Amino acid sequence: MKKLESSLTNMVVVLVAVALVMGGILAYINELTKGKIEAQAEKNLADGITTVMGGGKLSVTSNDTIKQFIDGKEAAFVVHKVANNGQPLGAAVESTTQGFGGDLKVLVGFSPEGKILGYTILASTETPGLGAKADKWFQKDGKGSVIGKSPSEKPLTVSKDGGDIDAITASTITSRAFLNAINHAYTAYVKK
């Protein structure tokens, strides 16, 4: 077999052919795994709803999408109304905001009175070791606990901004983003 001549045209043709083959392989694998990825995302959401609402045998009675304008941009929030044996427990609200490293997606549980029951981070691109601490920092036993607080009384803000929530050490931007996500989630919850 004769070796290809090293010319610009041959190099471009080979590079394009490799890119097309690899693109096709990636598309095929994406199609194969799409169902599993969606099923895993649904399971993570269901587990998250159970966690933020305090556990037990819960049922989601409705899923409503609320659209709001925040800083001139339209944002969508999904409000999952939750009940236990037919008794309303409140709602779990999906909220996404811009953090330090990218989008920060939070699921927040609210009681019928508007108090925070719990939260979980659904997706984060924050700095590992710093901004990633948000999953524990604001929990009941964390230094900046938000559990039991109600954004209706006063929006949640970090102490650097005059609020009463301790920011994650060396990660104030993520802390602000996290609290903004909760405040926006509360606004969507109240609207629904």
PDB file of C-alpha atoms in Angstrom, residues 119 136-147:
ATOM      1  CA  TYR A 119     -32.430  21.836  49.633  1.00  0.00           C
ATOM      2  CA  LYS A 136     -23.352  21.041  52.994  1.00  0.00           C
ATOM      3  CA  TRP A 137     -22.609  24.637  54.073  1.00  0.00           C
ATOM      4  CA  PHE A 138     -26.236  25.839  54.137  1.00  0.00           C
ATOM      5  CA  GLN A 139     -27.744  22.653  55.630  1.00  0.00           C
ATOM      6  CA  LYS A 140     -29.180  22.543  59.167  1.00  0.00           C
ATOM      7  CA  ASP A 141     -25.836  21.725  60.800  1.00  0.00           C
ATOM      8  CA  GLY A 142     -23.814  23.905  58.407  1.00  0.00           C
ATOM      9  CA  LYS A 143     -22.227  27.250  59.236  1.00  0.00           C
ATOM     10  CA  GLY A 144     -24.617  29.200  56.990  1.00  0.00           C
ATOM     11  CA  SER A 145     -27.811  27.249  57.689  1.00  0.00           C
ATOM     12  CA  VAL A 146     -30.896  28.389  55.791  1.00  0.00           C
ATOM     13  CA  ILE A 147     -33.145  25.574  57.014  1.00  0.00           C
TER      14      ILE A 147
END
